[in-house]
mmCIF file of C-alpha atoms in Angstrom:
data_model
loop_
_atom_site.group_PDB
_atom_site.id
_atom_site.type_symbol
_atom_site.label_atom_id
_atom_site.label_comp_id
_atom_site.label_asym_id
_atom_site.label_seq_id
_atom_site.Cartn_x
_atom_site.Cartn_y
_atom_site.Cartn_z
ATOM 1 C CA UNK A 1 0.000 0.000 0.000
ATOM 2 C CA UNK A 2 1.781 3.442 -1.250
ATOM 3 C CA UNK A 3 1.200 5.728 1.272
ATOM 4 C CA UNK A 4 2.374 9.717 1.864
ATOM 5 C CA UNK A 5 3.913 11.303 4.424
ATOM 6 C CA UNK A 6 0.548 12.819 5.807
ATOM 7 C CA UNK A 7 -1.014 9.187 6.061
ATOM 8 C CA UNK A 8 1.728 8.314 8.148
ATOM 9 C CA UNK A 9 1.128 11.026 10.527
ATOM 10 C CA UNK A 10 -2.780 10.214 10.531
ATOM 11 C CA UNK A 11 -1.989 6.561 11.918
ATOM 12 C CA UNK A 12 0.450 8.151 14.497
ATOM 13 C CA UNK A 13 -2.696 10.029 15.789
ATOM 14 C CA UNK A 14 -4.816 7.288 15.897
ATOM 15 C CA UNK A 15 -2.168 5.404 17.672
ATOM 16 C CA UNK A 16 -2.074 8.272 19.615
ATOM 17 C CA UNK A 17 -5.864 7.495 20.524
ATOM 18 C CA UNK A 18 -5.154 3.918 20.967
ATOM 19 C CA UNK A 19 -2.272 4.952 23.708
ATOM 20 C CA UNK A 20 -4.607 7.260 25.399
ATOM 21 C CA UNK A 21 -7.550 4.458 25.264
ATOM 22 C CA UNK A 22 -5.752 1.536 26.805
ATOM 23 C CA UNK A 23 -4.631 3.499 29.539
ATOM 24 C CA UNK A 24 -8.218 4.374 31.131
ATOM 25 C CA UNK A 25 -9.909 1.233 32.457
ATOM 26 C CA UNK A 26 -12.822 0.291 30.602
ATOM 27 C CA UNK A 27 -12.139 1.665 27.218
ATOM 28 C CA UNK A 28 -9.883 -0.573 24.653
ATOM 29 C CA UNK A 29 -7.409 0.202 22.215
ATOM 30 C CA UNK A 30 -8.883 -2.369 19.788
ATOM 31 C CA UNK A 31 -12.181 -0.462 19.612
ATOM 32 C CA UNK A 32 -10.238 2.731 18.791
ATOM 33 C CA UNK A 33 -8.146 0.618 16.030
ATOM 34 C CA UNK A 34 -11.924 -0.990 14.687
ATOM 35 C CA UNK A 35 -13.216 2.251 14.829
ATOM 36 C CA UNK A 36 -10.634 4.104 13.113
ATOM 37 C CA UNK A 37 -10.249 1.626 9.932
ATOM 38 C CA UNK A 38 -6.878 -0.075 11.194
ATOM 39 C CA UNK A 39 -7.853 -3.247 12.927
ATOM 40 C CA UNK A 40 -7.437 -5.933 10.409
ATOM 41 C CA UNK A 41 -4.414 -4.121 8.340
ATOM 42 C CA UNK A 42 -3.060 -4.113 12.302
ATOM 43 C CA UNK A 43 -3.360 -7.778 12.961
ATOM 44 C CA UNK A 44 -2.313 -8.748 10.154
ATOM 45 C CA UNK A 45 0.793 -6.627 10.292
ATOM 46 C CA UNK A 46 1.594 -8.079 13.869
ATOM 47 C CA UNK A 47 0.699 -11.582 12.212
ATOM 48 C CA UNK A 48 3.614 -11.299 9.515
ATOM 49 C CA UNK A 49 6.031 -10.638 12.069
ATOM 50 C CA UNK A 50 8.154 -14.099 12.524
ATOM 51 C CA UNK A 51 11.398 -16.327 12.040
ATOM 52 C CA UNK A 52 10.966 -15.784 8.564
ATOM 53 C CA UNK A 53 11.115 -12.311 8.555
ATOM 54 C CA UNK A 54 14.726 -12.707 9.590
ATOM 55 C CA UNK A 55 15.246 -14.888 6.436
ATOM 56 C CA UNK A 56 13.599 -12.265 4.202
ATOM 57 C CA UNK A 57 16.427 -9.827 5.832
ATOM 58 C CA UNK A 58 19.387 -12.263 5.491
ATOM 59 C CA UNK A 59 18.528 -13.425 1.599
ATOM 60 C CA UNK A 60 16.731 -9.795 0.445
ATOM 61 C CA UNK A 61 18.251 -7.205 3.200
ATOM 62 C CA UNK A 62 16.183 -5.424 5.215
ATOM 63 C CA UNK A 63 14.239 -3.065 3.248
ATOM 64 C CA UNK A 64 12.434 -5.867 1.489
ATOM 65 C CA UNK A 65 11.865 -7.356 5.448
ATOM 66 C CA UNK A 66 11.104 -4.134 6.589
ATOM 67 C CA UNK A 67 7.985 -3.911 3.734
ATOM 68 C CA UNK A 68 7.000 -7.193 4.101
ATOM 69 C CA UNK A 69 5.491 -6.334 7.563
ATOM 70 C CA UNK A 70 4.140 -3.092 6.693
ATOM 71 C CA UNK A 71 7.396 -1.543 9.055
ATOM 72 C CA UNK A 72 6.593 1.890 8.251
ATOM 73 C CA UNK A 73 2.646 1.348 9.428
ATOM 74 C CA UNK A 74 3.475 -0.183 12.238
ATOM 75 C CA UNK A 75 6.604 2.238 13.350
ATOM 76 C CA UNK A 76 4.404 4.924 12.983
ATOM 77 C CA UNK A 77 1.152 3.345 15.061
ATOM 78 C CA UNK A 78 3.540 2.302 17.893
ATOM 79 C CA UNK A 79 5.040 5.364 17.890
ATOM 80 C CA UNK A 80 1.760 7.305 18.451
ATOM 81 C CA UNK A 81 0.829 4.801 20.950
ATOM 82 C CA UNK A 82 4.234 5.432 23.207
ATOM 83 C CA UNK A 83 3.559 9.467 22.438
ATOM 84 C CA UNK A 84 -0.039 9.004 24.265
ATOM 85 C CA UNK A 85 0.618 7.021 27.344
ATOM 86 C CA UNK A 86 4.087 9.248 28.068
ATOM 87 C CA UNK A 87 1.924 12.416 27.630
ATOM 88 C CA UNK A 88 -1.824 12.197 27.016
ATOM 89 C CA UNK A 89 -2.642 9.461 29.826
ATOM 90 C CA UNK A 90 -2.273 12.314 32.137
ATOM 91 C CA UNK A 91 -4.315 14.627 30.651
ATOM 92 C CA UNK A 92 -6.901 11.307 30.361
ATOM 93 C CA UNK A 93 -6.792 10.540 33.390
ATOM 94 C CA UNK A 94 -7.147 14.289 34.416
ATOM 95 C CA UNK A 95 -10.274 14.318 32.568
ATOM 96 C CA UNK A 96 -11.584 11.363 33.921
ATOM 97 C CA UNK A 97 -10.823 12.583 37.442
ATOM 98 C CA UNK A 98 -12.755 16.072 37.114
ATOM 99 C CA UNK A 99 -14.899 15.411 34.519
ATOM 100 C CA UNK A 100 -16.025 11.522 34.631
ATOM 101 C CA UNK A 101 -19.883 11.985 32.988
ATOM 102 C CA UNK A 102 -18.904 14.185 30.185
ATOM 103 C CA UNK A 103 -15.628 11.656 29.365
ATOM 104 C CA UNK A 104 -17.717 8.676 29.649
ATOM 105 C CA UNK A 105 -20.555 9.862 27.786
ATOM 106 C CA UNK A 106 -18.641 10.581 24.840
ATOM 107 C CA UNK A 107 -16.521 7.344 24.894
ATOM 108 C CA UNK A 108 -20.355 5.525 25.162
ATOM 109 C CA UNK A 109 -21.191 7.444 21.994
ATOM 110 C CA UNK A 110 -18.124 5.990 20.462
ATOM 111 C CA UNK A 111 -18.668 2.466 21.322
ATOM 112 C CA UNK A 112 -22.489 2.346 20.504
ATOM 113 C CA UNK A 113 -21.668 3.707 16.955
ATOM 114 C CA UNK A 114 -18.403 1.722 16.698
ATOM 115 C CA UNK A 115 -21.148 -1.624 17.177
ATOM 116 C CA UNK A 116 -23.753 -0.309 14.761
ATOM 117 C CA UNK A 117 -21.050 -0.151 11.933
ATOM 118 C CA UNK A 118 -18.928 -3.202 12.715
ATOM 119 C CA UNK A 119 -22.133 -5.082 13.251
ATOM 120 C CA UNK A 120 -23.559 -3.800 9.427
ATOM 121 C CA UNK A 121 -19.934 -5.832 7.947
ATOM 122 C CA UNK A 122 -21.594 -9.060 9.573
ATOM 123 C CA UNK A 123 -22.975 -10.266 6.064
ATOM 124 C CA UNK A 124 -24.556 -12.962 6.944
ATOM 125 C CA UNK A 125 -26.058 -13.875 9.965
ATOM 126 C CA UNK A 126 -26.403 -17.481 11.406
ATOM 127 C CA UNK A 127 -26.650 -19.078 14.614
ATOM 128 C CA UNK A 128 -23.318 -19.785 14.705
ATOM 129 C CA UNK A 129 -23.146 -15.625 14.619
ATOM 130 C CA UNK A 130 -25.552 -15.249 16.915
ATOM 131 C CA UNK A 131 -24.100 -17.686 19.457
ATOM 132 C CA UNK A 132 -20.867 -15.739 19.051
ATOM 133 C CA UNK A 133 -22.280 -12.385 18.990
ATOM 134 C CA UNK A 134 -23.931 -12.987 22.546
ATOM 135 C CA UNK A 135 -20.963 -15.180 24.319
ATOM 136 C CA UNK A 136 -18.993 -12.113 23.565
ATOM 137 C CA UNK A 137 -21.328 -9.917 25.117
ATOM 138 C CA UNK A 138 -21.652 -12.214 28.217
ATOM 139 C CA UNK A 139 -17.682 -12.731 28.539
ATOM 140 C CA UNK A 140 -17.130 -8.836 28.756
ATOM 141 C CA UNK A 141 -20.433 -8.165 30.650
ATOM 142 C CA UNK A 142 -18.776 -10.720 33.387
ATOM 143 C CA UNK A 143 -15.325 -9.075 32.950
ATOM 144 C CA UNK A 144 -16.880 -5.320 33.765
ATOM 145 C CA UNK A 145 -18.294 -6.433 36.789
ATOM 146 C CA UNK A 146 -15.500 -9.224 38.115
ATOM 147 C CA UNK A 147 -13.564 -8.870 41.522
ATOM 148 C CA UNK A 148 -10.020 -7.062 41.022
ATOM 149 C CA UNK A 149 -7.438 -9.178 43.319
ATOM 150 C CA UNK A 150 -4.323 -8.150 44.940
ATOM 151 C CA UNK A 151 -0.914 -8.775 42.835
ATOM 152 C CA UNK A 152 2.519 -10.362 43.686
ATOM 153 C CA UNK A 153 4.928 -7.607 42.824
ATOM 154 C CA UNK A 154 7.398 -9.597 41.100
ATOM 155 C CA UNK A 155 8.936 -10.255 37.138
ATOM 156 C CA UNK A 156 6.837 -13.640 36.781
ATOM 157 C CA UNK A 157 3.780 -12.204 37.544
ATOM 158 C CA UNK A 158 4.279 -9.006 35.513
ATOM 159 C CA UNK A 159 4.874 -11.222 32.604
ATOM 160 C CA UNK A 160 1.969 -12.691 33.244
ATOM 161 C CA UNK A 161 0.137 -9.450 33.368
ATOM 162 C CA UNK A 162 1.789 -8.209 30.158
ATOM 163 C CA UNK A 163 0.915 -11.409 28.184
ATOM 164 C CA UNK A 164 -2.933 -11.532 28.647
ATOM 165 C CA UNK A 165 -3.402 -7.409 29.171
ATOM 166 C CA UNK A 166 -2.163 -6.895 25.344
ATOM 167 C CA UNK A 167 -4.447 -9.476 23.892
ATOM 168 C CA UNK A 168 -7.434 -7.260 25.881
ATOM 169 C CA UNK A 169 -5.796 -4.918 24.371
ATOM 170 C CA UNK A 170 -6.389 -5.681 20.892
ATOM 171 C CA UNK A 171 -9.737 -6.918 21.517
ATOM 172 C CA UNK A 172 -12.648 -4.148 20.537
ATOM 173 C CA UNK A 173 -14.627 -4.359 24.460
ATOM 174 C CA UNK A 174 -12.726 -5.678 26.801
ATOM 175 C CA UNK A 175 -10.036 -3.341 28.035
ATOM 176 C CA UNK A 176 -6.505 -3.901 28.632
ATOM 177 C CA UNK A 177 -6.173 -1.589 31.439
ATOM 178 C CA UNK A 178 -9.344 -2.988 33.293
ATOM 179 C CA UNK A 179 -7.652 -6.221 33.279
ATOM 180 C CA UNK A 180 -4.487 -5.651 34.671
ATOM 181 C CA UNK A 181 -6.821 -3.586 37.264
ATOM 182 C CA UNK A 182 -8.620 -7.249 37.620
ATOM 183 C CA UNK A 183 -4.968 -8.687 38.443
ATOM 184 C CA UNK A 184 -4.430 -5.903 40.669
ATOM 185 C CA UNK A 185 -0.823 -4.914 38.279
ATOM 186 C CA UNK A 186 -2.808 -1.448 36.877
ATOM 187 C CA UNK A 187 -0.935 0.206 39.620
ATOM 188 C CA UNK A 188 2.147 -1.255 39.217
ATOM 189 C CA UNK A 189 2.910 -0.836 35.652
ATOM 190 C CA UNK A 190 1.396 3.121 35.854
ATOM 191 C CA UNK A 191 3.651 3.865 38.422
ATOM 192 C CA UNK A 192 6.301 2.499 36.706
ATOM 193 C CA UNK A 193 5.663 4.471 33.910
ATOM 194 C CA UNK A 194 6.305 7.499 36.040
ATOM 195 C CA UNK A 195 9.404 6.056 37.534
ATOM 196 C CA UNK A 196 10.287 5.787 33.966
ATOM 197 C CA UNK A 197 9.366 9.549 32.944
ATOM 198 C CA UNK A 198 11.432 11.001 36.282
ATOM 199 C CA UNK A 199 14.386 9.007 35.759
ATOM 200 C CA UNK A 200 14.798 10.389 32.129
ATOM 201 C CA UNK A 201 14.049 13.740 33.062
ATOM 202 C CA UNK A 202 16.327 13.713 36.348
ATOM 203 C CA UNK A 203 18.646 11.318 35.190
ATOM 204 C CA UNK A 204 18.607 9.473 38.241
ATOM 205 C CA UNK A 205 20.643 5.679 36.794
ATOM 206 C CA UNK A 206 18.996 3.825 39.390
ATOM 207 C CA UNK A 207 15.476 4.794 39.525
ATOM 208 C CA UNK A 208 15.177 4.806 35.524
ATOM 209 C CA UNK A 209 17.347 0.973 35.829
ATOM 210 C CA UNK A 210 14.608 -0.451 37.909
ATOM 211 C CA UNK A 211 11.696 0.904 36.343
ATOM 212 C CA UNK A 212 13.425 0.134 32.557
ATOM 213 C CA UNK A 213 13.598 -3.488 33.999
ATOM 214 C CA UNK A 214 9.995 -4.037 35.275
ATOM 215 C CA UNK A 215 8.892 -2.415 32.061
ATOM 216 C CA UNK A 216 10.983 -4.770 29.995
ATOM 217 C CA UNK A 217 9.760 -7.898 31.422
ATOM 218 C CA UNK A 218 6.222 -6.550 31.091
ATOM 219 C CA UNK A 219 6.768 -5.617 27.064
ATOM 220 C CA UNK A 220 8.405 -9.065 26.946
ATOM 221 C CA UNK A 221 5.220 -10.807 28.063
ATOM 222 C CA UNK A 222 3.003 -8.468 26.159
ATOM 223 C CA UNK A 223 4.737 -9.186 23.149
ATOM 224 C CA UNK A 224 4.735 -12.811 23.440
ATOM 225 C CA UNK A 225 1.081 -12.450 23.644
ATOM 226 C CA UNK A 226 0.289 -9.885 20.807
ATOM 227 C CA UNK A 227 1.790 -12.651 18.617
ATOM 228 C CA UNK A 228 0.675 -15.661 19.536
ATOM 229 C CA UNK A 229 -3.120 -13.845 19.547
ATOM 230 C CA UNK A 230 -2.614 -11.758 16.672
ATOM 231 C CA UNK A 231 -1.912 -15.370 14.571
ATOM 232 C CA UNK A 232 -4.876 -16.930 15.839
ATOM 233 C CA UNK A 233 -7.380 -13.616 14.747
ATOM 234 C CA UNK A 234 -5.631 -13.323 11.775
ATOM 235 C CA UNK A 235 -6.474 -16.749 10.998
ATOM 236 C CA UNK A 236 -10.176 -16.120 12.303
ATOM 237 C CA UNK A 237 -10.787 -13.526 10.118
ATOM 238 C CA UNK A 238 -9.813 -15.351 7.043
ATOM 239 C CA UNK A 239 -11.751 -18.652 7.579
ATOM 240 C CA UNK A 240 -14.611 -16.932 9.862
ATOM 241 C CA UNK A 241 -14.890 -13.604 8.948
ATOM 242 C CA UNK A 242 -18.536 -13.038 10.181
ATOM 243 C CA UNK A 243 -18.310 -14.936 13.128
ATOM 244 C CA UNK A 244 -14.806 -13.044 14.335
ATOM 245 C CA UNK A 245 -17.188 -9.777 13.531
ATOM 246 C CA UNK A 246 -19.967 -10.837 16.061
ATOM 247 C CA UNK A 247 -17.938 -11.877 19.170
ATOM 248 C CA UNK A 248 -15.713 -8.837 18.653
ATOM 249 C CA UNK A 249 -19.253 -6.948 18.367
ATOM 250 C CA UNK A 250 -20.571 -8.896 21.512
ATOM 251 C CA UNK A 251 -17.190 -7.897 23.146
ATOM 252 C CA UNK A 252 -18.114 -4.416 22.439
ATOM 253 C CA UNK A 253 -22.038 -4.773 23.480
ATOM 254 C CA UNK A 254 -20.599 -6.095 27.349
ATOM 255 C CA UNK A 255 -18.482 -3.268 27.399
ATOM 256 C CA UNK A 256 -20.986 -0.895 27.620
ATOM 257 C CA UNK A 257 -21.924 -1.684 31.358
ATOM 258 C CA UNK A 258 -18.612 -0.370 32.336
ATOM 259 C CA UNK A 259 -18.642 2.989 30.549
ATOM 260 C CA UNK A 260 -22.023 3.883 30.841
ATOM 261 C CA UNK A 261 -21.255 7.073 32.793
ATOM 262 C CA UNK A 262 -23.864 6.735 35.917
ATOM 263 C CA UNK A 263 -22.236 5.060 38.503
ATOM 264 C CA UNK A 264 -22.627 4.222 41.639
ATOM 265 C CA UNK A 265 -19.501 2.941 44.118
ATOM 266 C CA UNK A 266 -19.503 -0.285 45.877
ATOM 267 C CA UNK A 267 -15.656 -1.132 47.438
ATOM 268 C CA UNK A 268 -12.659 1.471 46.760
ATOM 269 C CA UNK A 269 -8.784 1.535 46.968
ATOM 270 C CA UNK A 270 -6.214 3.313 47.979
ATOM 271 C CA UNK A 271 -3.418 4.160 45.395
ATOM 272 C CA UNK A 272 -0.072 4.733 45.893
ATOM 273 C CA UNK A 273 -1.278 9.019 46.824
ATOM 274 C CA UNK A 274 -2.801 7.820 49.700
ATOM 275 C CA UNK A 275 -5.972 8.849 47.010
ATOM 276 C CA UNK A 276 -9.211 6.603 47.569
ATOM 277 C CA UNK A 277 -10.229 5.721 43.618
ATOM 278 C CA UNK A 278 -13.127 3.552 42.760
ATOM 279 C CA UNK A 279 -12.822 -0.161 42.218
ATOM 280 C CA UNK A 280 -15.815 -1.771 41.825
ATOM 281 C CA UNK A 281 -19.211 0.378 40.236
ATOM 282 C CA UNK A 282 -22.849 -0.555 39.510
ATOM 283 C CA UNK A 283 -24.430 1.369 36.543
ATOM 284 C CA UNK A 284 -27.326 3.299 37.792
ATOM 285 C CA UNK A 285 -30.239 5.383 36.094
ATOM 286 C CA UNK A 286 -29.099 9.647 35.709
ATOM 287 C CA UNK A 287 -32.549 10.062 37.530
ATOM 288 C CA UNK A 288 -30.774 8.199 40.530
ATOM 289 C CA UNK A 289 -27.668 10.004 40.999
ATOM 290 C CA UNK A 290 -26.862 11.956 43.981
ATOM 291 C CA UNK A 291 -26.225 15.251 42.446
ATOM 292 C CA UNK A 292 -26.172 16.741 39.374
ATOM 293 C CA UNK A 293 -26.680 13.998 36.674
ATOM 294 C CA UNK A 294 -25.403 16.411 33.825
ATOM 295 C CA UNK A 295 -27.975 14.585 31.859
ATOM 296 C CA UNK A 296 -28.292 17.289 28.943
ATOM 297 C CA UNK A 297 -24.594 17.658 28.580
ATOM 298 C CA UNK A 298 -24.358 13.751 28.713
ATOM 299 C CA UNK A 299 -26.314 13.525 25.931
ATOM 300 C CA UNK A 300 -25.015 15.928 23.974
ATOM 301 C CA UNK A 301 -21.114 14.500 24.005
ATOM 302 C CA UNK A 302 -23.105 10.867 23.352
ATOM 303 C CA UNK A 303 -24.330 12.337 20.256
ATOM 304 C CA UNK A 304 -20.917 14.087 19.600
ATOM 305 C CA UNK A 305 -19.108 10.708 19.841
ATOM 306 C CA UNK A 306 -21.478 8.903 17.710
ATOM 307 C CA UNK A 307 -21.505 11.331 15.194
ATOM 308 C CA UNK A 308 -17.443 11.540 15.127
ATOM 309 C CA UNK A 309 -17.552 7.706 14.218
ATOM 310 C CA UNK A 310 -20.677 8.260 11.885
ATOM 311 C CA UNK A 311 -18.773 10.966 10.141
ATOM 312 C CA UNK A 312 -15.826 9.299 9.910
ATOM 313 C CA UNK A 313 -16.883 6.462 8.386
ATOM 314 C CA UNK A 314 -18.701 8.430 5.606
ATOM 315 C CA UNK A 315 -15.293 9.710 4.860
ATOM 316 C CA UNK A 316 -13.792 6.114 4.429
ATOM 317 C CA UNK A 317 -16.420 5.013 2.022
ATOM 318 C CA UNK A 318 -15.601 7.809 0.224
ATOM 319 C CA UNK A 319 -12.171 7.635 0.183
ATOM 320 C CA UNK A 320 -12.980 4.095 -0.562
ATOM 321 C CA UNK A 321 -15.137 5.035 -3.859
ATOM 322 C CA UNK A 322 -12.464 7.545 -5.010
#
């Protein structure tokens, strides 16, 4: 696929979005990459990464490896990805912190117009579908509302974390960052991440060693997962392209429980502020909310998400048709 030097900087910014999505629990990176038109070309991209690759370089040299897994897409997706969770997590999370509705409202927008489209490519439906479609609602309706558990802080288990965050990751619904929440390694790996920032900016060897280290073994893991997943929905959506559609749309459908934004606290935590944040939530009605429900402006940024996604995907089919 020729591509110019402005398409390259569009999939940095919607690897930007994917960065800034997998950060907040409850919203995934994969819906971003469905939503934006990048899924499948992502998969497989991640799928054609292997020992042969190496062969490619060694008989061909490296340009000829570097096309053959779409390098240049994938150089500039990651890189818009690392841009986002080193700078515009914060400002996420900022968001999310002062102005939870409004965020969540939109991002519900998103995700209800992200299933409407991805569930009109289903073209044909049998029960086969259906029985997909609705597994993968159940699956991420029981993951929004499971019991977060307290983690071992050590390599093996952030290895473990790393390996089956990324495939949430990938997967439109069920979000990455929720999951390592589940595991109870969300705080570990954002703080981290900080560690990370202030021993680059400080230059402090030993803070930045450690936190390069537990970051490492985490990518490790994460990595090993992306591929080994990435293979097997490659191979899904090339033999079972309709069913891979519905459970990724039932993913999505479950999902919604956990970013609907009325919400009502059951059990909190304490992170490493000394800040109580919630942990577990039960979706309530906006007439039912102790406060102002914001219901107007709720409803407005719904309708402003939906319509992004709407709009957007007018523009593919007719950049598509041209």
């Amino acid at each position: 696929m020729q591509r110019r030097l402005l398409d390259y900087l569009i999939i940095t910014l919607k690897g930007m979005a994917m960065g800034a999505a997998d950060v907040v629990p409850g919203v995934s990176g994969g819906t971003i990459a469905f939503i934006s038109g990048i899924y499948e070309e992502l998969i497989q991209s991640i799928n054609n990464i292997s020992f042969s690759s190496l062969k490619i370089w060694k008989k061909s040299g490296f340009r000829a490896m570097w096309t053959s897994i779409n390098g240049n897409f994938l150089l500039a997706l990651v890189t818009g990805i690392a841009i986002s969770i080193f700078s515009l997590a914060r400002f996420i999370s900022w968001l999310l912190d002062t102005h939870p509705i409004a965020v969540w409202s939109f991002f519900f927008g998103l995700v209800i117009a992200s299933i409407y489209f991805i569930g009109k490519q289903i073209t044909r439906w049998s029960a086969k579908v259906i029985i997909a479609a609705v597994l993968g609602g159940i699956v991420s309706y029981y993951i929004t509302v499971a019991h977060p558990v307290s983690s071992p802080d050590g390599y093996t288990y952030l290895f473990l974390s790393g390996f089956i965050a990324i495939i949430a990751m990938i997967l439109p619904g069920i979000s990455g960052a929720f999951i390592l929440l589940l595991m109870g390694s969300y705080e570990i790996v954002i703080n981290t991440i900080n560690q990370l920032r202030e021993g680059l900016f400080e230059g402090n060897m030993q803070v930045l060693g450690q936190a390069f280290s537990k970051l490492a073994v985490f990518g490790i893991g994460a990595l090993l997962g992306l591929k080994v997943f990435s293979g097997a929905l490659h191979w899904m959506f090339k033999h079972h392209k309709n069913t891979t559609l519905a459970l990724l749309t039932g993913f999505m459908i479950g999902s919604l429980n956990k970013i609907w934004p009325w919400k009502e606290t059951l059990t909190w935590r304490i992170n490493s502020h000394q800040q109580e944040v919630p942990v577990l939530q039960r979706s309530i009605s906006p007439f039912h909310v102790d406060g102002d429900s914001q219901l107007l402006i709720a409803c407005l940024l719904a309708l402003a998400g939906f319509f992004t996604i709407y709009l957007l995907e007018k523009i593919a089919v007719k950049a598509q048709k041209s």
